[in-house]
């Protein structure tokens, strides 16, 4: 080492101060933690600020950081909370705190409301403080505990701080006070039952505090006593009220009591107690007298009154008798509907062999509206009563004195009523018409044979369209939309196509008339509707002789249409056509609104003043039975005179107050024949529907027994109509003959798809 080099020597004190032990450090840190814990545990939660929270968080974090990792002991009492001794500190703190509160309770000797308020306030401060401390400890402890002792072991052995605090409150404080506390709560609730006002919020706070100590604690020390108190209260109450003799008054009072108990449970009792409480009250108030209640109201003339029904419902709503009540109500509605139809038939004159559709539907609606309101007002549209009401409506709407055993009468009459509503001569406002159509749909939902309604409605709809007598396009579209909501798109597909045909026909007529302007001899306004055969339920007549006066436009349009649509065939529906004839033989300038049959007859009088029945038959080609009714209408209107048998003269002195005389009235024979023909069509269509369903099912299932097959067919078709079992078996035999299906060898009642 050179002479100019220097050296530095570092030396330590030979007697250093001993380092602070881990235990002393922990004790110091706990003292800091205790200061913050004291503040949090003694102040209401609203007075604890974020600063207090952070101070406690910092102190606990520093407490954990002071513990070396190597000091972690594997023993349970030393690893609880993730570090040694913290569990002991907190345990002793909570024990001391709760014992102090217990002493305060004993010294103050509080009673009634004062006791509840003091207890609720003390619990709120204690529980909220414990929960806050628990969140802080857990947020710091989780990372260290997982890191130091492993997650699985931590989850098994670490006890939450707030749980630790609640355990000591329960063992030291609640078990000491629960008898007094419970008796005060029960006295308060009895006062409320007697009509006095109580602080329900305070009761709820105390009850919630008991629930927080454990559901088993609540059930054993409060719930069971609460239910016993309810039983003791209502048993003499029910006997006294029933002894007064007014059963309706008793039911009203019992229902009010049940409603109050339900509200009471909702206000300050746990959800699980509500069911037990209502069951207990019903057992005391209703069940011992359910047979008496039922027998009394069965004989009561006031059974149908809504206030009686409401009282019955409230009283029986949670008893086994409710289903019997639903059935009784449904039977009552059914009988009311049947009786209403019988009264309607009794009021009908003997000469009138047909039933007015509007009167019939109004009768059904009167019953429907009355008891639908009852279901809403008296039973709050409870699902069971709605089902009973719907079942009753299905019965009296489809089977009553007017329909007999037929289920096709009601859908036919309902369709005719809807037709009357949607015609121009209906004087309803648009809003009233909308309401009336809603009622039609309400009854339509109960119709079993919806295919019958569909057929009759389609015919009436087609006539309204081509006769241009619909009240409005919007109303027609609205009705179709309502039917679609109930039955789907397929149900109204043809109706929508009819709308399309009418629109296309207007364009076609305009084009034809424009082209015909080149002819000087087209002095007739000729309007044509071309309707699709597959969508319009209309049939044509045969042997009708086209009058010469309209033959020229008829022939020209036929040729025009063939040039426009080559290969298509036109079938002329003369029996559905309408005409306007100008009368030139009278002093008045009158216009006759006629059918094509009437037109053909009247045009014969351009060259004759009198004609015989045979001459008119030969000239028009109309069958005798139809022609006689056509002539009868003209004679009734005094256009023709029938003074001699089978001889018809033109009335040259006819007079009318109206310039436009409506002669086109429905022919009774045609109406009856049409109705009968439509029902035949419905029956034929049903056979095809059943065939298609069976083939579809067998194609999917490959093999099936007859009973499961019939059951599945019924389930598929029941939304359209109510199929008869013999009809289904008949179709099965037809499919066997046509070799769509075959019998399985060795099993006569099992079929396989071919």
XYZ file of C-alpha atoms in Angstrom:
754
model
C 0.000 0.000 0.000
C 1.535 3.387 -0.953
C 2.130 6.039 1.645
C -0.463 8.431 0.334
C -3.317 5.897 0.336
C -6.080 6.138 2.883
C -8.385 3.541 4.427
C -11.843 3.731 5.972
C -12.915 1.388 8.743
C -16.656 0.902 9.603
C -17.443 -0.234 13.122
C -20.683 -0.848 15.083
C -21.622 -0.145 18.707
C -20.629 -3.058 20.847
C -23.838 -2.644 23.023
C -26.790 -2.059 20.577
C -30.471 -1.656 21.704
C -32.375 -4.901 21.271
C -34.767 -4.911 18.260
C -38.501 -4.756 19.024
C -40.096 -8.245 19.090
C -42.820 -9.267 16.634
C -45.295 -9.554 19.506
C -44.605 -5.957 20.615
C -45.029 -4.726 17.053
C -48.342 -6.578 16.734
C -49.581 -5.164 20.028
C -48.692 -1.656 18.886
C -50.416 -2.149 15.562
C -53.521 -3.573 17.280
C -53.712 -0.518 19.517
C -53.889 1.655 16.387
C -56.508 -0.651 14.839
C -58.602 -0.606 18.028
C -58.835 3.181 17.958
C -60.402 3.086 14.503
C -62.567 0.066 15.349
C -63.910 1.868 18.434
C -64.993 4.828 16.313
C -66.652 2.701 13.639
C -68.430 0.417 16.112
C -69.884 3.283 18.183
C -71.021 5.631 15.430
C -73.996 5.262 13.058
C -72.946 4.186 9.577
C -73.892 7.579 8.129
C -71.278 9.265 10.420
C -68.419 7.016 9.286
C -66.521 8.831 6.534
C -64.140 7.629 3.879
C -61.278 8.975 5.998
C -62.218 6.614 8.846
C -62.444 3.797 6.376
C -58.970 4.497 4.936
C -57.429 4.910 8.405
C -58.663 1.480 9.452
C -57.604 -0.022 6.117
C -54.085 1.412 6.523
C -53.775 0.207 10.128
C -54.837 -3.325 9.281
C -52.556 -3.406 6.252
C -49.603 -2.289 8.399
C -50.600 -4.939 10.934
C -50.359 -7.655 8.294
C -47.102 -6.251 6.908
C -45.494 -6.429 10.362
C -45.823 -10.209 10.456
C -42.945 -12.142 8.824
C -44.012 -14.916 6.567
C -42.021 -17.446 8.544
C -44.059 -16.739 11.679
C -47.194 -18.230 10.137
C -48.071 -21.263 12.258
C -49.913 -24.257 10.883
C -52.093 -24.455 13.981
C -55.754 -23.431 13.483
C -55.875 -20.914 16.347
C -52.864 -19.107 14.902
C -53.781 -18.958 11.219
C -57.398 -17.749 11.554
C -57.605 -14.358 9.836
C -54.370 -15.090 8.000
C -52.043 -14.094 10.867
C -51.433 -14.998 14.527
C -53.430 -13.344 17.348
C -55.715 -11.037 15.257
C -58.588 -13.470 15.724
C -58.075 -13.355 19.480
C -57.977 -9.570 19.503
C -61.222 -9.278 17.508
C -62.949 -12.029 19.506
C -62.163 -10.359 22.776
C -63.153 -6.960 21.373
C -66.593 -8.169 20.245
C -67.191 -10.020 23.514
C -66.338 -6.920 25.519
C -68.451 -4.675 23.303
C -71.551 -6.918 23.422
C -71.246 -7.438 27.188
C -71.098 -3.664 27.575
C -74.283 -3.291 25.525
C -75.954 -6.016 27.585
C -75.110 -4.125 30.743
C -76.608 -0.965 29.289
C -79.851 -2.817 28.464
C -80.045 -4.174 32.008
C -79.309 -0.822 33.654
C -81.768 1.182 31.566
C -84.628 -1.308 32.205
C -86.375 -0.251 28.992
C -89.864 -1.368 28.088
C -92.104 -1.497 25.018
C -91.235 1.050 22.322
C -88.150 2.350 24.135
C -86.723 -1.149 24.254
C -87.344 -1.741 20.541
C -85.819 1.572 19.517
C -82.742 1.157 21.732
C -82.211 -2.415 20.558
C -82.695 -1.539 16.878
C -80.290 1.423 17.135
C -77.639 -0.600 18.944
C -77.926 -3.418 16.405
C -77.702 -1.053 13.447
C -74.445 0.473 14.742
C -72.971 -2.881 15.777
C -73.879 -4.803 12.580
C -72.914 -2.052 10.122
C -69.583 -1.526 11.908
C -68.842 -5.263 11.941
C -69.642 -5.540 8.224
C -67.372 -2.594 7.369
C -64.484 -4.064 9.388
C -65.101 -7.428 7.742
C -64.882 -5.947 4.238
C -61.605 -4.194 5.035
C -60.012 -7.222 6.676
C -61.151 -9.508 3.854
C -59.846 -7.236 1.096
C -56.337 -7.232 2.643
C -56.362 -10.770 3.985
C -57.380 -12.621 0.801
C -54.157 -12.027 -1.124
C -51.898 -12.843 1.858
C -53.964 -15.828 2.962
C -54.031 -17.346 -0.509
C -50.315 -16.705 -0.857
C -49.294 -17.981 2.585
C -51.494 -20.953 3.442
C -53.140 -21.953 0.179
C -56.623 -21.228 -1.110
C -58.234 -24.545 -0.136
C -57.052 -24.388 3.450
C -58.000 -20.718 3.700
C -61.540 -21.385 2.580
C -61.883 -24.137 5.181
C -60.438 -22.338 8.203
C -60.854 -18.553 7.904
C -63.928 -17.163 9.703
C -65.478 -13.900 8.410
C -65.266 -10.989 10.848
C -68.957 -10.023 10.677
C -69.984 -13.665 11.247
C -67.734 -13.716 14.295
C -69.380 -10.505 15.546
C -72.939 -11.827 14.958
C -72.179 -15.052 16.834
C -71.175 -13.121 19.968
C -74.208 -10.790 19.693
C -76.488 -13.826 19.490
C -74.911 -15.743 22.384
C -74.387 -12.833 24.781
C -77.081 -10.306 23.920
C -80.002 -11.822 21.980
C -80.386 -15.003 24.059
C -80.486 -12.778 27.149
C -83.136 -10.402 25.748
C -85.185 -12.460 23.306
C -88.069 -13.253 25.680
C -88.701 -9.604 26.501
C -88.011 -8.488 22.932
C -90.393 -11.017 21.405
C -93.210 -10.240 23.819
C -92.988 -6.531 22.921
C -93.131 -7.284 19.182
C -96.149 -9.563 19.618
C -97.972 -6.946 21.723
C -97.368 -4.346 19.026
C -98.702 -6.640 16.304
C -101.802 -7.415 18.373
C -102.396 -3.682 18.740
C -102.184 -3.330 14.969
C -104.724 -6.136 14.553
C -107.015 -4.213 16.908
C -106.810 -1.184 14.645
C -104.098 0.848 16.386
C -101.190 2.466 14.567
C -97.656 1.119 15.131
C -94.230 1.930 13.728
C -93.956 -0.857 11.141
C -90.468 0.275 10.121
C -89.206 -0.228 13.664
C -90.753 -3.704 13.841
C -89.157 -4.594 10.497
C -85.716 -3.464 11.709
C -85.932 -5.647 14.827
C -87.272 -8.653 12.887
C -84.525 -8.261 10.267
C -81.918 -8.195 13.040
C -83.174 -11.549 14.316
C -83.140 -13.017 10.781
C -79.521 -11.825 10.400
C -78.521 -14.017 13.340
C -79.683 -17.077 11.401
C -82.937 -18.370 9.970
C -83.015 -21.108 12.595
C -82.772 -18.475 15.341
C -85.641 -16.480 13.813
C -87.877 -19.525 13.365
C -87.287 -20.859 16.880
C -87.419 -17.625 18.891
C -89.819 -15.399 16.911
C -91.705 -17.032 14.018
C -93.216 -19.895 15.998
C -94.401 -17.494 18.720
C -95.785 -15.121 16.094
C -97.832 -17.893 14.444
C -99.132 -19.120 17.822
C -100.196 -15.570 18.684
C -102.108 -15.295 15.397
C -103.954 -18.527 16.155
C -104.885 -17.412 19.668
C -106.099 -14.066 18.341
C -108.310 -15.318 15.500
C -109.891 -18.388 17.072
C -112.287 -16.520 19.420
C -112.646 -13.761 16.787
C -114.000 -16.201 14.185
C -116.409 -17.871 16.628
C -117.806 -14.525 17.778
C -118.253 -13.133 14.242
C -119.914 -16.292 12.929
C -122.287 -16.356 15.903
C -123.745 -13.051 14.680
C -125.480 -15.084 11.947
C -124.707 -13.009 8.842
C -122.494 -15.260 6.736
C -121.802 -12.626 4.085
C -120.721 -10.190 6.781
C -118.497 -12.873 8.297
C -116.876 -13.679 4.949
C -116.287 -10.000 4.256
C -114.629 -9.576 7.635
C -112.608 -12.795 7.242
C -111.410 -11.682 3.823
C -110.428 -8.317 5.266
C -108.461 -10.040 8.025
C -106.631 -12.222 5.507
C -105.792 -9.167 3.411
C -104.445 -7.350 6.464
C -102.301 -10.337 7.435
C -100.939 -10.527 3.913
C -100.063 -6.821 4.006
C -98.519 -7.288 7.447
C -96.327 -10.108 6.196
C -95.277 -8.041 3.180
C -94.341 -5.077 5.398
C -92.061 -6.605 8.014
C -91.901 -10.408 7.874
C -89.637 -12.694 5.784
C -91.124 -14.229 2.648
C -91.164 -17.722 4.160
C -93.387 -16.580 7.035
C -96.059 -15.158 4.726
C -97.260 -18.535 3.495
C -97.252 -20.019 7.004
C -99.125 -17.017 8.416
C -101.844 -17.024 5.742
C -102.263 -20.779 6.103
C -102.634 -20.422 9.865
C -105.199 -17.617 9.548
C -107.189 -19.490 6.894
C -107.190 -22.542 9.124
C -108.716 -20.498 11.933
C -111.099 -18.302 9.904
C -112.266 -20.427 6.964
C -111.495 -24.128 7.030
C -113.564 -25.113 10.105
C -116.601 -23.505 8.448
C -115.908 -24.250 4.752
C -118.715 -26.830 4.475
C -121.188 -24.469 6.134
C -120.096 -21.601 3.880
C -120.397 -23.728 0.769
C -123.799 -25.221 1.616
C -125.213 -21.810 2.556
C -124.191 -20.168 -0.680
C -125.328 -23.112 -2.753
C -128.855 -22.404 -1.516
C -128.537 -18.631 -1.547
C -130.524 -16.667 -4.177
C -127.763 -14.051 -3.979
C -125.066 -16.441 -5.223
C -124.753 -14.570 -8.532
C -124.191 -11.159 -6.918
C -120.679 -9.850 -7.396
C -120.173 -8.790 -3.781
C -121.086 -12.309 -2.661
C -118.794 -13.899 -5.227
C -116.003 -11.545 -4.220
C -116.385 -12.482 -0.551
C -116.449 -16.167 -1.454
C -113.300 -15.824 -3.531
C -111.340 -13.923 -0.882
C -112.395 -16.430 1.757
C -111.725 -19.576 -0.237
C -108.769 -18.356 -2.315
C -106.214 -20.350 -0.320
C -108.297 -23.375 0.552
C -108.979 -26.703 -1.109
C -112.569 -25.565 -1.735
C -111.437 -23.011 -4.326
C -111.473 -25.567 -7.161
C -115.012 -26.580 -6.238
C -115.967 -22.892 -6.271
C -114.455 -22.477 -9.757
C -116.433 -25.446 -11.065
C -119.643 -24.156 -9.485
C -119.142 -20.729 -11.045
C -118.457 -22.249 -14.472
C -121.608 -24.361 -14.235
C -123.602 -21.284 -13.227
C -122.333 -19.322 -16.269
C -123.137 -22.236 -18.559
C -126.711 -22.491 -17.264
C -127.146 -18.722 -17.575
C -126.096 -18.887 -21.235
C -128.414 -21.803 -22.008
C -131.328 -20.094 -20.245
C -130.762 -16.855 -22.177
C -131.000 -18.665 -25.529
C -134.175 -20.455 -24.423
C -135.746 -17.110 -23.532
C -134.785 -15.754 -26.965
C -136.449 -18.690 -28.705
C -139.564 -18.232 -26.570
C -139.857 -14.630 -27.719
C -139.601 -15.580 -31.421
C -142.879 -15.648 -33.325
C -144.231 -19.003 -34.458
C -144.425 -17.839 -38.090
C -140.714 -17.067 -38.183
C -138.910 -20.365 -38.736
C -135.460 -18.752 -38.904
C -133.424 -17.220 -36.087
C -132.202 -13.641 -36.393
C -128.370 -13.835 -36.290
C -127.964 -10.448 -34.609
C -130.493 -11.241 -31.871
C -128.811 -14.598 -31.260
C -125.308 -13.132 -31.069
C -126.468 -10.256 -28.853
C -127.968 -12.799 -26.441
C -124.687 -14.709 -26.212
C -122.742 -11.479 -25.814
C -124.964 -10.294 -22.999
C -124.076 -13.371 -20.957
C -120.408 -13.208 -21.990
C -119.984 -9.539 -21.053
C -121.802 -9.879 -17.746
C -119.739 -12.760 -16.419
C -116.490 -11.681 -18.027
C -116.839 -8.551 -15.909
C -117.520 -10.725 -12.879
C -114.304 -12.680 -13.478
C -112.417 -9.383 -13.608
C -114.069 -7.562 -10.714
C -114.769 -10.429 -8.319
C -111.931 -12.858 -9.082
C -109.188 -10.505 -10.366
C -108.989 -12.670 -13.517
C -107.460 -15.526 -11.522
C -106.310 -18.204 -13.975
C -108.567 -20.946 -12.600
C -111.721 -18.828 -12.866
C -110.760 -17.655 -16.359
C -110.426 -21.307 -17.408
C -113.806 -22.209 -15.861
C -115.443 -19.221 -17.539
C -113.933 -20.110 -20.936
C -115.075 -23.724 -20.596
C -118.629 -22.583 -19.795
C -118.660 -20.215 -22.786
C -117.523 -22.992 -25.119
C -120.474 -25.074 -23.943
C -123.333 -22.586 -24.249
C -121.981 -20.943 -27.423
C -121.711 -24.226 -29.345
C -124.533 -26.303 -27.823
C -127.803 -24.695 -26.795
C -131.521 -24.755 -27.536
C -131.033 -22.935 -30.849
C -128.302 -25.243 -32.160
C -129.586 -28.562 -30.875
C -126.963 -31.232 -31.310
C -125.379 -29.433 -34.279
C -122.160 -27.496 -33.733
C -122.421 -25.757 -37.131
C -125.325 -23.444 -36.250
C -123.457 -20.989 -34.038
C -120.550 -20.366 -36.437
C -123.039 -19.834 -39.291
C -125.094 -17.324 -37.296
C -121.968 -15.539 -36.047
C -120.694 -15.196 -39.636
C -124.046 -13.768 -40.734
C -123.993 -11.311 -37.830
C -120.505 -10.170 -38.838
C -121.778 -9.742 -42.404
C -124.597 -7.492 -41.167
C -122.116 -5.355 -39.237
C -119.824 -4.886 -42.235
C -122.495 -3.844 -44.766
C -123.112 -0.253 -45.833
C -126.617 -0.128 -44.413
C -125.157 -0.455 -40.908
C -125.478 2.944 -39.203
C -122.690 2.423 -36.644
C -119.836 4.871 -36.247
C -116.370 3.588 -37.016
C -115.435 3.323 -33.339
C -118.680 1.498 -32.442
C -118.144 -0.879 -35.349
C -114.644 -1.634 -34.066
C -116.039 -2.519 -30.647
C -118.755 -4.712 -32.210
C -116.167 -6.599 -34.275
C -114.063 -7.150 -31.147
C -117.093 -8.791 -29.533
C -117.508 -11.000 -32.622
C -113.911 -12.147 -32.206
C -114.502 -12.722 -28.480
C -117.258 -15.237 -29.330
C -115.332 -16.588 -32.312
C -112.579 -17.785 -29.964
C -115.118 -20.132 -28.347
C -116.413 -21.521 -31.655
C -115.375 -25.146 -32.064
C -116.090 -25.475 -35.812
C -114.045 -22.524 -36.994
C -113.972 -23.987 -40.509
C -117.761 -23.507 -40.736
C -117.393 -19.846 -39.752
C -114.586 -19.500 -42.294
C -116.752 -20.875 -45.107
C -119.831 -18.764 -44.381
C -117.785 -15.656 -43.695
C -115.883 -16.087 -46.979
C -119.149 -16.315 -48.950
C -120.588 -13.225 -47.255
C -117.282 -11.386 -47.673
C -117.190 -12.197 -51.392
C -120.705 -10.809 -51.880
C -119.878 -7.611 -50.031
C -116.889 -7.118 -52.294
C -118.429 -7.768 -55.714
C -121.682 -6.018 -54.795
C -119.669 -3.117 -53.377
C -121.705 -2.979 -50.168
C -118.874 -3.076 -47.612
C -119.022 -0.343 -45.004
C -115.312 0.384 -45.629
C -112.145 -1.277 -46.817
C -110.507 -0.429 -43.485
C -113.158 -2.280 -41.491
C -112.861 -5.341 -43.731
C -109.077 -5.324 -43.356
C -109.401 -4.897 -39.582
C -111.683 -7.925 -39.293
C -109.329 -10.058 -41.381
C -106.429 -8.964 -39.168
C -108.355 -9.993 -36.047
C -109.090 -13.435 -37.535
C -105.431 -13.792 -38.419
C -104.414 -13.122 -34.796
C -106.635 -15.980 -33.622
C -106.149 -18.602 -36.363
C -103.017 -17.654 -38.285
C -102.171 -16.669 -41.853
C -103.460 -19.810 -43.553
C -106.971 -19.206 -42.208
C -107.344 -15.820 -43.951
C -105.250 -16.505 -47.067
C -108.266 -16.709 -49.404
C -109.789 -13.547 -47.951
C -106.631 -11.590 -48.725
C -106.581 -12.965 -52.283
C -110.157 -11.741 -52.767
C -109.000 -8.226 -51.933
C -106.282 -8.556 -54.564
C -108.737 -9.775 -57.231
C -111.035 -6.795 -56.666
C -108.156 -4.372 -57.145
C -106.975 -6.111 -60.331
C -110.536 -6.241 -61.703
C -110.933 -2.486 -61.424
C -107.809 -1.976 -63.521
C -109.006 -4.566 -66.048
C -112.430 -2.888 -66.402
C -110.839 0.515 -66.977
C -108.585 -0.888 -69.700
C -111.501 -2.675 -71.417
C -113.797 0.370 -71.387
C -111.011 2.512 -72.791
C -110.552 0.133 -75.713
C -114.331 -0.057 -76.319
C -114.576 3.666 -76.949
C -113.800 3.018 -80.601
C -117.245 1.362 -80.951
C -120.327 3.528 -81.409
C -122.754 0.808 -80.302
C -121.366 0.431 -76.736
C -124.121 2.357 -74.992
C -124.008 0.192 -71.863
C -121.792 0.763 -68.819
C -120.172 -2.635 -68.473
C -118.165 -3.386 -65.305
C -116.498 -6.754 -64.883
C -114.845 -8.517 -61.951
C -112.557 -11.420 -62.791
C -112.292 -13.632 -59.714
C -109.950 -16.549 -59.081
C -111.862 -19.846 -58.985
C -109.679 -21.251 -56.191
C -110.318 -18.348 -53.826
C -113.911 -17.264 -54.347
C -116.646 -19.543 -52.900
C -119.074 -18.902 -55.736
C -120.877 -21.277 -58.095
C -122.214 -20.603 -61.587
C -125.645 -21.389 -63.043
C -126.223 -23.318 -66.208
C -128.699 -22.787 -69.078
C -129.032 -19.061 -68.525
C -129.839 -17.383 -71.848
C -127.929 -14.113 -72.207
C -130.319 -11.307 -73.278
C -129.462 -9.765 -76.672
C -129.219 -6.312 -75.064
C -126.022 -7.293 -73.203
C -124.683 -9.966 -75.546
C -122.440 -7.605 -77.504
C -120.388 -6.293 -74.515
C -120.311 -9.829 -73.103
C -118.865 -11.207 -76.347
C -116.348 -8.401 -76.792
C -115.009 -8.734 -73.260
C -114.653 -12.521 -73.630
C -112.538 -12.029 -76.749
C -110.569 -9.198 -75.159
C -109.749 -11.339 -72.123
C -108.626 -14.286 -74.270
C -106.204 -12.062 -76.177
C -104.855 -10.741 -72.891
C -104.725 -14.108 -71.061
C -104.486 -16.899 -73.567
C -105.545 -20.315 -72.256
C -107.650 -19.081 -69.375
C -111.353 -19.900 -69.216
C -114.035 -17.503 -68.060
C -117.091 -18.853 -66.236
C -119.817 -16.212 -66.025
C -121.603 -15.938 -62.678
C -124.955 -14.541 -63.858
C -126.647 -15.532 -60.607
C -124.340 -13.130 -58.750
C -124.437 -10.245 -61.244
C -126.375 -7.012 -60.747
C -127.924 -4.599 -63.209
C -129.542 -1.194 -63.518
C -132.512 -0.896 -65.923
C -134.027 2.397 -66.999
C -137.836 2.213 -67.210
C -139.079 4.050 -70.332
C -142.678 2.873 -70.296
C -143.799 4.956 -67.321
C -144.553 8.598 -66.755
C -141.727 8.607 -64.186
C -138.076 8.190 -65.073
C -137.254 5.291 -62.784
C -134.211 3.048 -62.467
C -134.719 -0.549 -61.377
C -131.850 -2.169 -59.454
C -132.134 -5.821 -60.372
C -130.442 -9.184 -60.409
C -129.534 -10.716 -63.773
C -132.541 -13.058 -63.443
C -134.875 -10.101 -62.939
C -133.207 -8.246 -65.787
C -133.706 -11.187 -68.129
C -137.432 -11.328 -67.215
C -138.088 -7.586 -67.509
C -136.264 -7.260 -70.831
C -138.812 -9.683 -72.332
C -141.422 -6.956 -71.843
C -139.678 -4.682 -74.320
C -141.626 -6.591 -76.993
C -144.572 -7.985 -74.975
C -147.064 -6.659 -72.471
C -148.035 -10.071 -71.156
C -146.202 -13.399 -70.983
C -146.918 -16.829 -69.587
C -144.693 -18.744 -67.191
C -143.679 -21.204 -69.922
C -142.796 -18.385 -72.317
C -140.576 -16.740 -69.688
C -138.869 -20.052 -68.900
C -138.122 -20.585 -72.591
C -136.864 -17.028 -73.105
C -134.593 -16.866 -70.032
C -133.477 -20.448 -69.433
C -134.143 -20.035 -65.690
C -135.379 -23.150 -63.852
C -139.037 -23.129 -62.839
C -138.547 -23.070 -59.042
C -136.138 -20.131 -59.237
C -138.201 -18.305 -61.856
C -141.341 -18.513 -59.720
C -139.533 -16.774 -56.852
C -138.102 -14.155 -59.223
C -141.597 -13.443 -60.528
C -143.005 -13.416 -56.979
C -140.616 -10.614 -56.030
C -141.585 -8.600 -59.121
C -145.284 -9.144 -58.412
C -144.820 -8.138 -54.761
C -143.081 -4.957 -55.931
C -146.052 -4.426 -58.376
C -143.757 -4.232 -61.395
C -145.695 -7.179 -62.827
C -149.333 -8.164 -62.333
C -150.396 -11.774 -61.805
C -154.158 -11.707 -62.187
C -154.421 -14.999 -64.100
C -152.721 -18.266 -63.244
C -149.225 -18.489 -64.790
C -149.844 -15.217 -66.630
C -147.740 -12.135 -65.907
C -148.574 -8.662 -67.234
C -146.424 -5.514 -67.202
C -147.875 -2.877 -64.873
C -148.011 0.227 -67.035
C -149.281 2.322 -64.132
C -146.477 1.533 -61.683
C -145.518 4.447 -59.448
C -142.746 4.901 -56.879
C -141.704 7.627 -54.458
C -138.079 6.698 -55.060
C -136.322 7.227 -58.361
C -134.107 4.182 -57.764
C -136.173 1.103 -56.970
C -134.328 -1.799 -55.329
C -135.694 -5.102 -56.587
C -132.633 -7.283 -56.027
C -133.605 -9.201 -52.886
C -132.264 -12.616 -51.828
C -134.318 -15.555 -53.026
C -135.282 -17.715 -50.052
C -134.824 -20.986 -51.899
C -131.363 -19.904 -53.005
C -130.418 -18.869 -49.454
C -131.478 -22.218 -47.982
C -129.857 -24.145 -50.797
C -126.673 -22.115 -50.395
C -126.527 -22.821 -46.655
C -127.055 -26.537 -47.195
C -124.532 -26.601 -50.041
C -121.914 -24.809 -47.954
C -122.257 -27.317 -45.124
C -121.742 -30.129 -47.634
C -118.611 -28.407 -48.852
C -117.383 -28.111 -45.256
C -117.902 -31.849 -44.697
C -116.022 -32.711 -47.888
C -113.160 -30.395 -46.999
C -112.924 -31.986 -43.573
C -112.384 -35.388 -45.107
C -109.463 -34.013 -47.118
C -108.020 -32.288 -44.050
C -108.194 -35.487 -41.982
C -106.609 -37.467 -44.819
C -103.745 -34.987 -45.125
C -103.118 -35.004 -41.352
C -103.099 -38.815 -41.142
C -100.719 -39.164 -44.092
C -98.419 -36.532 -42.633
C -98.371 -38.241 -39.217
C -97.818 -41.731 -40.644
C -95.087 -40.502 -42.967
C -93.264 -39.120 -39.946
C -93.946 -41.961 -37.481
C -93.840 -44.851 -40.002
C -95.873 -47.107 -37.679
C -98.619 -46.317 -35.194
C -101.533 -47.846 -33.263
C -105.059 -46.708 -34.018
C -105.736 -45.078 -30.613
C -102.522 -42.986 -30.527
C -103.152 -42.076 -34.184
C -106.709 -40.906 -33.493
C -105.533 -38.941 -30.456
C -102.840 -37.160 -32.450
C -105.221 -36.398 -35.329
C -107.667 -34.811 -32.877
C -104.903 -32.697 -31.332
C -103.855 -31.436 -34.783
C -107.368 -30.608 -36.016
C -109.098 -29.372 -32.858
C -108.138 -25.746 -33.574
C -110.092 -25.888 -36.866
C -113.059 -28.065 -35.895
C -114.075 -30.812 -33.490
C -113.537 -34.054 -35.466
C -115.783 -37.044 -34.878
C -114.083 -40.347 -34.123
C -116.221 -42.286 -36.688
C -115.151 -39.814 -39.383
C -111.478 -40.372 -38.551
C -111.938 -44.158 -38.684
C -113.745 -43.821 -42.011
C -110.816 -41.860 -43.457
C -108.368 -44.494 -42.115
C -110.320 -47.186 -43.992
C -110.218 -45.047 -47.143
C -106.444 -44.681 -46.857
C -106.131 -48.444 -46.343
C -108.113 -49.031 -49.542
C -106.006 -46.493 -51.439
C -102.838 -48.165 -50.047
C -101.418 -45.066 -48.372
C -101.154 -47.115 -45.178
C -101.374 -50.833 -44.390
C -102.062 -53.029 -41.377
C -99.045 -54.488 -39.613
C -98.970 -58.289 -39.780
C -100.284 -59.842 -36.603
C -101.684 -56.562 -35.249
C -105.115 -55.515 -36.510
C -105.048 -52.144 -34.753
C -101.559 -51.044 -35.851
C -100.788 -49.358 -39.181
C -97.636 -48.722 -41.161
C -96.913 -46.061 -43.782
C -96.512 -47.493 -47.274
